[in-house]
Short mmCIF file of C-alpha atoms (C1' of nucleotides) in Angstrom, two decimals:
data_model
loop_
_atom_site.label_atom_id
_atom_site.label_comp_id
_atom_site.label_asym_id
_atom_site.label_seq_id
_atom_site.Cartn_x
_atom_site.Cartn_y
_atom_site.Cartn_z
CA UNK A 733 -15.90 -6.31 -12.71
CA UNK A 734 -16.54 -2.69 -11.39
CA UNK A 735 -18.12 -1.97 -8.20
CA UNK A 736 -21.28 0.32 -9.47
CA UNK A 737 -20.86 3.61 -7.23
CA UNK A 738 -22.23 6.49 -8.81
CA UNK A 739 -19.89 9.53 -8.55
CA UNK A 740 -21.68 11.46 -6.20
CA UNK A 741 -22.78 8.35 -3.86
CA UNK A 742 -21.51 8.94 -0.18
CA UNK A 743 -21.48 6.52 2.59
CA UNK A 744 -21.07 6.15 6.25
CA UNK A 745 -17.73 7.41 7.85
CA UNK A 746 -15.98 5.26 9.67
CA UNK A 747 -15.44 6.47 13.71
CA UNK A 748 -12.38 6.13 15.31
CA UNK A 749 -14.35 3.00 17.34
CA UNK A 750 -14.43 1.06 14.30
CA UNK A 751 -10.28 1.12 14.31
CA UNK A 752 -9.98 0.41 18.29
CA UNK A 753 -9.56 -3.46 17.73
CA UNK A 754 -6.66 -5.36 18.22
CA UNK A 755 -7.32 -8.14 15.61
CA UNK A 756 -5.75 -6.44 13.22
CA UNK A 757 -5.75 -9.06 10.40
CA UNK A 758 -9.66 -9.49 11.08
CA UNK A 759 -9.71 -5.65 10.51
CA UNK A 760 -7.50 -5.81 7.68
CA UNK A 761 -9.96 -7.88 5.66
CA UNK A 762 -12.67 -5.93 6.97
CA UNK A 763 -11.52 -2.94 4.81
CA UNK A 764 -11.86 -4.33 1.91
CA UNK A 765 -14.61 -2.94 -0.09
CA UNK A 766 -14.25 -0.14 1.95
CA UNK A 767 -13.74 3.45 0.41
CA UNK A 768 -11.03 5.37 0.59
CA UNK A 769 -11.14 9.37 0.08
CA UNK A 770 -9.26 12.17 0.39
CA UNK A 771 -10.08 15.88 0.04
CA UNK A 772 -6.92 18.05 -0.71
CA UNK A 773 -6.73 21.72 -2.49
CA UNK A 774 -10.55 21.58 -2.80
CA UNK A 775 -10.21 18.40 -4.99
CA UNK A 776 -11.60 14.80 -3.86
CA UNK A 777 -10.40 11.62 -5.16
CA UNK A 778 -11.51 7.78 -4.04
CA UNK A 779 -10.97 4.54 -4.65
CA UNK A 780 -12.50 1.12 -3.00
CA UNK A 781 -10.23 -0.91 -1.12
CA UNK A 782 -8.95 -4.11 -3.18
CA UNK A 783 -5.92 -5.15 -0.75
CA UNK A 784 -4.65 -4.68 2.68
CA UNK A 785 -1.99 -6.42 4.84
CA UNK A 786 -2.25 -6.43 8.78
CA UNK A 787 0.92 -5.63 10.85
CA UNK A 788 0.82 -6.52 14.45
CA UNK A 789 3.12 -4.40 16.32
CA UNK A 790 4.62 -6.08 19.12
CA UNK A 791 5.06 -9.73 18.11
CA UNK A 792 5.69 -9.41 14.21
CA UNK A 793 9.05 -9.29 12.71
CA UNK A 794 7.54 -7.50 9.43
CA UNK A 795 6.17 -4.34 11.69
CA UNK A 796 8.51 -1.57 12.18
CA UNK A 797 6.77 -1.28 16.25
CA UNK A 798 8.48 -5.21 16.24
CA UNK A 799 9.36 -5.72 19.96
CA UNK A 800 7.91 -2.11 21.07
CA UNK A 801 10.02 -0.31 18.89
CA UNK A 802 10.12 3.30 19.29
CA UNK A 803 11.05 5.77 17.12
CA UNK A 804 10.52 9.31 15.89
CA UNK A 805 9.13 7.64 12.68
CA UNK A 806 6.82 4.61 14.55
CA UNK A 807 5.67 6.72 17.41
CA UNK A 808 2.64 7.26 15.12
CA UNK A 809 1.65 3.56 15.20
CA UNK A 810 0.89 4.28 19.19
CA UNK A 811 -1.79 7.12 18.82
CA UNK A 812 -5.40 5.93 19.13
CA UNK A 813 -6.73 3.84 15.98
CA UNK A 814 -8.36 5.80 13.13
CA UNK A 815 -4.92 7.76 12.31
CA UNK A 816 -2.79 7.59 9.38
CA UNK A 817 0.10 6.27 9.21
CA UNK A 818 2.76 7.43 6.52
CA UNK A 819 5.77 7.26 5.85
CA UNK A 820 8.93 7.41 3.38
CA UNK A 821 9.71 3.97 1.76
CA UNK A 822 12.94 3.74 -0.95
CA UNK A 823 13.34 7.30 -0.63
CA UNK A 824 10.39 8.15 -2.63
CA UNK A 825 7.10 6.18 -2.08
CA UNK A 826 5.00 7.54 0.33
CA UNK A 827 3.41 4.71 1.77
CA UNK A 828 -0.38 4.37 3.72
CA UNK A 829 -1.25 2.56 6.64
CA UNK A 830 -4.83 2.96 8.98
CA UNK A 831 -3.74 2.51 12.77
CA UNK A 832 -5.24 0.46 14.68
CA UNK A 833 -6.30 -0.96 18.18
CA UNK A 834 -5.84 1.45 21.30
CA UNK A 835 -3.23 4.00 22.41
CA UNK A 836 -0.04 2.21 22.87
CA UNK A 837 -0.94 -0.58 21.11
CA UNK A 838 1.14 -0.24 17.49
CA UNK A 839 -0.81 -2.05 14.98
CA UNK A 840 -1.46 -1.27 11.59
CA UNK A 841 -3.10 -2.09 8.21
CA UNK A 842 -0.91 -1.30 5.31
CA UNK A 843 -3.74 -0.14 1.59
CA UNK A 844 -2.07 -1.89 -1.00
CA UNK A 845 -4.08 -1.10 -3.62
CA UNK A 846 -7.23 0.34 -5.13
CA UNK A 847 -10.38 0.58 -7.36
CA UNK A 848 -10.32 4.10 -9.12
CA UNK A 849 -13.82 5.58 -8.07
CA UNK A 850 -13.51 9.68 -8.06
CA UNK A 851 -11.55 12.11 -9.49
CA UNK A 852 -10.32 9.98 -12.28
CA UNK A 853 -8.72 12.95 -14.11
CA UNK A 854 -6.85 14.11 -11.11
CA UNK A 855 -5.37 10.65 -10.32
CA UNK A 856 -3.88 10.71 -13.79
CA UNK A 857 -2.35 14.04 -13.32
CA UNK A 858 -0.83 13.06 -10.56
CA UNK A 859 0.63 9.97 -11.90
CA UNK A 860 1.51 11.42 -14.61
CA UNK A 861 -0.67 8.85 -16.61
CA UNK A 862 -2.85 10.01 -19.14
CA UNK A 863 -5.33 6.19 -19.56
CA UNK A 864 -6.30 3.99 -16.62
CA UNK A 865 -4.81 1.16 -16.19
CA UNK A 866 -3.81 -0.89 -13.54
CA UNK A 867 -0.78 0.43 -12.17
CA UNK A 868 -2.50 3.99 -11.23
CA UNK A 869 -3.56 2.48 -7.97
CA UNK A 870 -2.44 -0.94 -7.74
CA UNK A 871 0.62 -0.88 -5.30
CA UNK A 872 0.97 0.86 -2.47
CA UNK A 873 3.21 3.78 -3.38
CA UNK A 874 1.53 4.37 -6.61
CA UNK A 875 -1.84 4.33 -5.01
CA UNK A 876 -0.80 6.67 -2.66
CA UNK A 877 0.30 9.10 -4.93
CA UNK A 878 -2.89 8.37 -6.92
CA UNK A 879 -4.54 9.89 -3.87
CA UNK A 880 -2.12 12.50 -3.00
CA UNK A 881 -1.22 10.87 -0.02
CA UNK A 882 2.25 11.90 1.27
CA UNK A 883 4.05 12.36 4.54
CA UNK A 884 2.58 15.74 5.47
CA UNK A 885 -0.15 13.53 6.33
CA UNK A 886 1.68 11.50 9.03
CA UNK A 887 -0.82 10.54 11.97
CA UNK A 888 -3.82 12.74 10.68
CA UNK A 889 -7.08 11.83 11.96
CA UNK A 890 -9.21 9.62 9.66
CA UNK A 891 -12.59 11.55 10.49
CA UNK A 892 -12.00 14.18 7.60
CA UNK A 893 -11.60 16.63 6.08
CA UNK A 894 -8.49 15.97 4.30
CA UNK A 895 -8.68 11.62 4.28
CA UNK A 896 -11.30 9.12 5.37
CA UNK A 897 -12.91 6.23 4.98
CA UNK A 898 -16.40 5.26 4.16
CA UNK A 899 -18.47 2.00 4.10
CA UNK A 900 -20.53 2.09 1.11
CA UNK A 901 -22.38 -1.30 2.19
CA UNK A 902 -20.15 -3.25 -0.18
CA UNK A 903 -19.74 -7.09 1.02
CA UNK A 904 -17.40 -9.75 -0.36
CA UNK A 905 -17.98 -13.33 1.11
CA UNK A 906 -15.08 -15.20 2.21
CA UNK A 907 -14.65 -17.12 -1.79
CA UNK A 908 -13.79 -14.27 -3.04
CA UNK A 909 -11.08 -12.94 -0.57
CA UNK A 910 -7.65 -14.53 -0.79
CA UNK A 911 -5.18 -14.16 2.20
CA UNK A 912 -1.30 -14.92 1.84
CA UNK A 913 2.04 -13.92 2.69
CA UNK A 914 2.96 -10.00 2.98
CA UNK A 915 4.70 -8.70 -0.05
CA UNK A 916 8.52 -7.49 0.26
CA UNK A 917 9.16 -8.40 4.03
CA UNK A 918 11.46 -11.50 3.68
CA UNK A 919 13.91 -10.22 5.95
CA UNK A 920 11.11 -10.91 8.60
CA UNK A 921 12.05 -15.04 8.59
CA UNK A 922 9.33 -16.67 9.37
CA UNK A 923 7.07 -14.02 9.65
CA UNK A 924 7.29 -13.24 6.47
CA UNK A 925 4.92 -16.34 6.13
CA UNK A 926 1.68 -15.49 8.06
CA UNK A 927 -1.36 -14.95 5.79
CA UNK A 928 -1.63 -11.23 6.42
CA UNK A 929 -2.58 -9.86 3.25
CA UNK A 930 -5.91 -9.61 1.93
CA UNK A 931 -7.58 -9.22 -1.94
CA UNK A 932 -9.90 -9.35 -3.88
CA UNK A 933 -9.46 -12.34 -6.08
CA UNK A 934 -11.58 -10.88 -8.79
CA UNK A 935 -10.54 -7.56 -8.87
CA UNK A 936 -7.82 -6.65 -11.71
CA UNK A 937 -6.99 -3.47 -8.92
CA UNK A 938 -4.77 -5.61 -7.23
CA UNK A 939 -0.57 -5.60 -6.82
CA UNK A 940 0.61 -8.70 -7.31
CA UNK A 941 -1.86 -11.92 -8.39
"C1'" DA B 1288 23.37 -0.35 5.59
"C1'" DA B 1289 18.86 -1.24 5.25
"C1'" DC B 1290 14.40 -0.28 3.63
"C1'" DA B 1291 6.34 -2.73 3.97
"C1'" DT B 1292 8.54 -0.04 -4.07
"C1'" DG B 1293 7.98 1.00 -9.00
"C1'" DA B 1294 9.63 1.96 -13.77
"C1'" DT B 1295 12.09 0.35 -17.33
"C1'" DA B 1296 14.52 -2.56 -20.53
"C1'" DA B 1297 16.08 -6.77 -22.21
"C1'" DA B 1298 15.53 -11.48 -22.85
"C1'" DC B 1299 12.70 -14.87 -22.68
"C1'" DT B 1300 7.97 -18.04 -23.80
"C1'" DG C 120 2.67 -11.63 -22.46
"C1'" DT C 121 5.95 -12.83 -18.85
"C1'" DT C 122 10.08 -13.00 -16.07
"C1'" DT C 123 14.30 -11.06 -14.58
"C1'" DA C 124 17.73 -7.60 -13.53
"C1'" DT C 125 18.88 -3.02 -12.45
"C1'" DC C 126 18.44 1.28 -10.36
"C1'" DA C 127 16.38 5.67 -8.62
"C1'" DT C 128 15.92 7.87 -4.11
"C1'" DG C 129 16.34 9.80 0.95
"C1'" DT C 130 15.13 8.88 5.79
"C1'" DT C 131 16.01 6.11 9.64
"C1'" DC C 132 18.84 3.79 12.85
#
DNA sequence: AACATGATAAACT
DNA sequence: GTTTATCATGTTC
């Protein structure tokens, strides 16, 4: 099922208020539906937000700020909410995460995955895909090159022009969202086990079912 | 040495 | 179609 959003729709940009909270899981959830867009070399792609996972700094084994952990790569988690967060996983997947809550506070909300909504054509390029199908956005390193998302990135502000996100008034009730354990984080023990990812059950734009 | 992954191939059902 | 194994890749600590 497609969300109908006609290519030249545009909703309301999310302020950096909107990211200031420290629930992040709540927040997390909140984004999906949400649409994701970036503007880079004059060309704009976007896709709706089909899966998140929360990360909250501090007190979770999974987070790379566990126990106030500073670093040259996680000092980005402690700007302000409404940054991006990006960074190198495996050596070559460049992965996205929204901070969140206030300065010096390190939580984050890792985009999983996607719904292809603009610049279709570019998105294949860039994945060096020529049809659509699922694994152009579905993941987070493969949506993130989808959206030409890499580490140049690294704690730009989400209010535009190069990345944002907008809410397009798209609602899912709570039947339709599933939450479960984070993907690929088993050394966290049993943190590995809170129900910090969110999807879409419905959606076929999703990682892992 | 570890790492918030993805592509591919081979061996299943 | 699905599961399983293997590996590419480079920054961080």
């Amino acid at each position: 099922m497609d969300a109908e959003i006609s290519k030249t729709e545009q909703g309301l940009r999310l302020g950096e208020a909107y990211f200031l909270t420290e629930d992040v899981p709540r927040l997390a959830r909140e984004l999906l539906g949400k649409v994701l867009v970036t503007f880079l070399g004059g060309e704009r792609t976007a896709v709706m937000i089909t899966e998140t996972e929360a990360y909250e700094g501090p007190v979770d084994r999974a987070s790379h700020a566990y126990g106030h952990r500073r670093t040259r790569r996680t000092g980005t988690m402690y700007l302000p909410g409404g940054c991006a967060y990006v960074y190198l996983c495996y050596g070559m997947h460049h992965l996205f995460n929204v901070v969140s809550a206030p300065a010096g506070v390190p939580h984050a909300v890792l985009i999983r995955a996607g719904e292809p909504l603009e610049g279709l054509s570019l998105m294949l390029k860039r994945r060096k895909m020529d049809k659509i199908e699922k694994r152009l956005t579905a993941g987070p390193g493969s949506l993130s090159r989808a959206l030409g998302i890499t580490t140049a990135l690294d704690a730009e502000k989400l209010g535009g022009p190069k990345i944002w996100i907008e809410d397009r008034g798209i609602r899912f009730p709570d039947k339709e969202i599933a939450a479960g354990p984070r993907i690929g984080v088993d050394y966290a023990g049993e943190h590995a086990l809170w129900p910090y990812r969110f999807y879409l059950k419905k959606s076929k734009w999703v990682s892992k079912r």
